[in-house]
XYZ file of C-alpha atoms in Angstrom:
258
model
C -2.352 -61.947 -33.398
C -2.727 -58.357 -34.542
C -5.189 -57.277 -37.192
C -3.200 -56.695 -40.359
C -2.994 -57.052 -44.116
C -0.139 -59.331 -45.161
C 1.095 -59.538 -48.718
C 3.531 -61.479 -50.863
C 4.574 -61.354 -54.518
C 5.710 -64.513 -56.325
C 5.728 -65.562 -59.985
C 3.729 -62.536 -61.091
C 0.998 -63.022 -58.478
C 0.501 -60.659 -55.535
C -1.460 -62.145 -52.650
C -3.062 -59.991 -49.966
C -4.170 -61.864 -46.845
C -6.761 -60.326 -44.523
C -5.618 -61.411 -41.068
C -7.586 -60.735 -37.892
C -8.070 -64.214 -36.412
C -9.694 -63.032 -33.205
C -12.665 -61.649 -35.151
C -12.929 -63.910 -38.202
C -10.778 -61.510 -40.243
C -13.084 -58.546 -39.705
C -11.606 -55.353 -41.138
C -10.554 -52.709 -38.626
C -10.513 -49.018 -39.461
C -6.726 -49.198 -39.797
C -7.007 -52.114 -42.226
C -9.585 -50.283 -44.364
C -7.255 -47.275 -44.504
C -4.187 -49.371 -45.320
C -5.700 -51.262 -48.247
C -5.764 -48.452 -50.883
C -2.100 -47.575 -50.256
C -1.090 -51.232 -50.417
C -2.995 -51.678 -53.667
C -1.363 -48.574 -55.128
C 2.096 -49.948 -54.492
C 1.246 -53.328 -55.997
C -0.361 -51.690 -59.044
C 2.901 -49.861 -59.726
C 5.021 -52.991 -59.315
C 5.940 -54.353 -62.778
C 6.463 -57.786 -61.236
C 2.741 -58.002 -60.397
C 0.459 -59.303 -63.134
C -2.415 -60.705 -61.014
C -3.772 -59.940 -57.537
C -5.354 -62.485 -55.177
C -7.293 -61.356 -52.101
C -7.969 -63.967 -49.437
C -8.390 -64.423 -45.696
C -6.162 -66.073 -43.142
C -7.238 -69.516 -42.007
C -10.760 -70.759 -42.611
C -12.536 -67.422 -43.146
C -12.379 -64.802 -45.892
C -13.716 -61.757 -44.028
C -16.627 -61.471 -41.614
C -17.149 -57.780 -42.362
C -16.119 -54.697 -40.446
C -14.831 -54.719 -36.887
C -17.532 -52.438 -35.491
C -15.619 -51.833 -32.247
C -12.701 -50.308 -34.166
C -14.974 -48.224 -36.368
C -16.622 -46.587 -33.377
C -13.201 -45.756 -31.953
C -10.304 -44.637 -34.131
C -12.509 -44.125 -37.209
C -14.069 -41.187 -35.436
C -10.782 -39.490 -34.605
C -10.340 -36.030 -36.135
C -8.364 -36.202 -39.335
C -8.728 -39.975 -39.683
C -10.121 -39.638 -43.211
C -7.707 -36.921 -44.196
C -9.862 -33.982 -43.075
C -10.696 -32.171 -39.892
C -13.994 -33.988 -39.290
C -14.953 -37.425 -38.128
C -14.696 -40.228 -40.660
C -17.851 -42.015 -41.686
C -17.024 -45.739 -41.354
C -18.806 -46.349 -44.664
C -16.345 -44.014 -46.378
C -13.419 -46.170 -45.274
C -15.009 -49.323 -46.679
C -16.074 -47.678 -49.933
C -12.642 -46.108 -50.476
C -11.027 -49.534 -50.079
C -13.653 -51.139 -52.319
C -13.142 -48.529 -55.054
C -9.361 -48.872 -54.878
C -9.721 -52.622 -55.346
C -12.173 -52.226 -58.228
C -9.792 -49.756 -59.920
C -6.760 -52.063 -59.657
C -5.473 -52.153 -63.253
C -4.657 -55.867 -63.371
C -6.862 -58.955 -62.916
C -8.051 -59.516 -59.349
C -9.415 -62.702 -57.798
C -11.025 -63.261 -54.404
C -10.236 -66.715 -52.967
C -12.971 -67.375 -50.426
C -13.401 -69.787 -47.540
C -15.880 -69.587 -44.703
C -17.650 -66.312 -44.049
C -17.709 -63.606 -46.723
C -20.103 -61.178 -45.103
C -20.772 -57.436 -44.973
C -17.570 -55.587 -45.791
C -16.062 -58.898 -46.837
C -18.702 -59.287 -49.531
C -17.983 -55.685 -50.590
C -14.328 -56.527 -51.131
C -15.127 -59.774 -52.935
C -17.591 -57.999 -55.232
C -14.929 -55.417 -56.094
C -12.645 -58.163 -57.434
C -12.890 -59.226 -61.067
C -13.341 -62.900 -60.196
C -14.468 -64.902 -57.178
C -13.545 -68.532 -56.468
C -14.879 -70.195 -53.321
C -14.631 -73.444 -51.443
C -17.683 -75.510 -50.536
C -19.111 -74.458 -47.204
C -18.538 -70.729 -47.701
C -21.328 -68.345 -46.666
C -22.201 -64.971 -48.160
C -24.272 -62.060 -46.936
C -24.794 -58.320 -47.381
C -25.884 -57.160 -43.969
C -26.568 -53.385 -43.658
C -30.284 -54.029 -43.024
C -29.318 -55.617 -39.689
C -27.762 -52.316 -38.608
C -30.066 -49.803 -40.266
C -27.261 -48.612 -42.567
C -27.824 -47.124 -46.024
C -25.637 -49.175 -48.341
C -23.782 -46.793 -50.618
C -25.052 -46.364 -54.178
C -21.756 -47.432 -55.776
C -21.675 -50.644 -53.743
C -25.331 -51.391 -54.481
C -24.805 -50.913 -58.208
C -21.713 -53.114 -58.203
C -23.623 -55.892 -56.437
C -26.567 -55.556 -58.827
C -24.230 -55.702 -61.830
C -22.947 -59.060 -60.555
C -26.119 -60.810 -59.480
C -28.905 -58.751 -61.080
C -31.466 -56.519 -59.351
C -33.608 -59.375 -57.997
C -30.767 -61.114 -56.140
C -29.292 -57.776 -55.019
C -32.641 -56.855 -53.466
C -32.962 -60.289 -51.867
C -29.567 -59.932 -50.214
C -29.937 -56.283 -49.205
C -33.546 -56.474 -48.014
C -33.094 -59.614 -45.918
C -29.445 -59.514 -44.787
C -29.728 -63.316 -44.801
C -26.715 -65.511 -45.480
C -26.683 -67.719 -48.548
C -24.564 -70.787 -49.186
C -21.868 -71.167 -51.786
C -24.039 -73.135 -54.213
C -26.691 -70.408 -54.117
C -24.008 -67.740 -54.593
C -22.759 -69.631 -57.645
C -26.268 -69.892 -59.050
C -26.884 -66.190 -58.404
C -23.754 -65.245 -60.349
C -21.724 -63.960 -57.423
C -19.163 -66.758 -57.799
C -17.256 -67.814 -60.899
C -16.173 -71.191 -59.554
C -17.029 -73.370 -56.565
C -14.374 -75.875 -55.501
C -14.526 -78.997 -53.335
C -13.039 -78.740 -49.863
C -9.257 -78.675 -49.997
C -9.056 -77.730 -53.684
C -9.256 -73.930 -53.556
C -5.549 -73.143 -53.225
C -4.592 -75.551 -56.001
C -7.181 -74.139 -58.395
C -6.324 -70.512 -57.598
C -2.614 -71.209 -58.162
C -3.374 -72.953 -61.448
C -5.702 -70.228 -62.694
C -3.489 -67.305 -61.690
C -0.601 -68.923 -63.561
C -2.827 -68.893 -66.628
C -3.751 -65.235 -66.076
C -0.115 -64.235 -65.563
C 0.827 -65.841 -68.891
C -1.745 -63.934 -70.952
C -1.510 -60.564 -72.673
C -1.805 -57.678 -70.226
C -2.903 -55.523 -73.169
C -5.945 -57.727 -73.721
C -6.670 -57.976 -69.998
C -6.382 -54.263 -69.236
C -8.553 -53.188 -72.155
C -11.127 -55.915 -71.496
C -11.317 -54.926 -67.836
C -12.148 -51.327 -68.702
C -14.685 -52.279 -71.368
C -16.393 -54.887 -69.154
C -16.578 -52.374 -66.303
C -18.467 -49.994 -68.568
C -15.878 -47.405 -69.555
C -16.817 -45.893 -72.920
C -14.259 -43.122 -73.527
C -11.084 -45.119 -74.196
C -11.748 -47.037 -77.404
C -9.289 -44.932 -79.405
C -6.699 -45.156 -76.626
C -6.746 -48.934 -76.660
C -6.638 -49.079 -80.445
C -3.491 -46.939 -80.283
C -2.019 -49.159 -77.601
C -2.662 -52.244 -79.720
C -1.167 -50.628 -82.813
C 1.998 -49.723 -80.906
C 2.356 -53.083 -79.216
C 4.007 -56.256 -80.416
C 1.605 -58.474 -78.465
C -0.623 -59.362 -81.416
C 2.288 -60.309 -83.667
C 3.883 -62.275 -80.845
C 0.652 -64.087 -80.024
C 0.058 -65.124 -83.630
C 3.684 -66.202 -84.098
C 3.634 -68.237 -80.887
C 0.405 -69.944 -81.941
C 1.820 -70.879 -85.350
C 5.097 -72.037 -83.823
C 3.322 -73.966 -81.067
C 5.194 -72.248 -78.242
C 4.302 -70.102 -75.264
C 4.041 -66.409 -76.162
C 6.279 -63.802 -74.595
C 3.990 -60.796 -74.332
C 5.725 -57.494 -73.561
C 3.015 -54.818 -73.207
C 2.649 -53.545 -69.630
C 0.451 -50.891 -68.037
């Protein structure tokens, strides 16, 4: 099967599937390039309220397909300019596009989540994994300088000590260790990941997008939009609807959208 990014939208949830079975869903240069455009389209889709990123089959993503990055990534104009593309730029651009997605994002992880796969998972808001998953940040095996933005994002998740452990050693850690380190939000028994992700994304899709969008910016450290969000809240009916629904013991019908 070809290396590709598949996606579906159903019941407010967009699901992107990393599919490259021959190489444990490793990301090719073409896949790295395709992800920001795909995310942009889904961000603009009013039917999308939550995004799930996962891998085909039993693996999330085993990193970057090095063979593709040494080929078409180096073609002139591949990164939109006349020079050769740095493979790290492709991964970071995809990571930043995922981190900037304006709606809640969740990585659903099985098997290997390594290298570029861990970059993508870290860029999501939430990470749920199945028992038996393995995690690693592996640039030290290749003598690569991990980009500052990616290093800071990892450190913000797991703290400086765990970030250094992972980056210095390039060793894989198990799912229970990743949960203890703070990389994972939830760890599920084998066979329970899809059910839990479906259940939790239904919850997310039912909540106020006003609350979620503002909380996402604040939690990610943005400090220049307090007044903007106060204005958005004042002009929205979400608060009144939420209170009324609570008092009337019914599901709220929130209407604010990005």
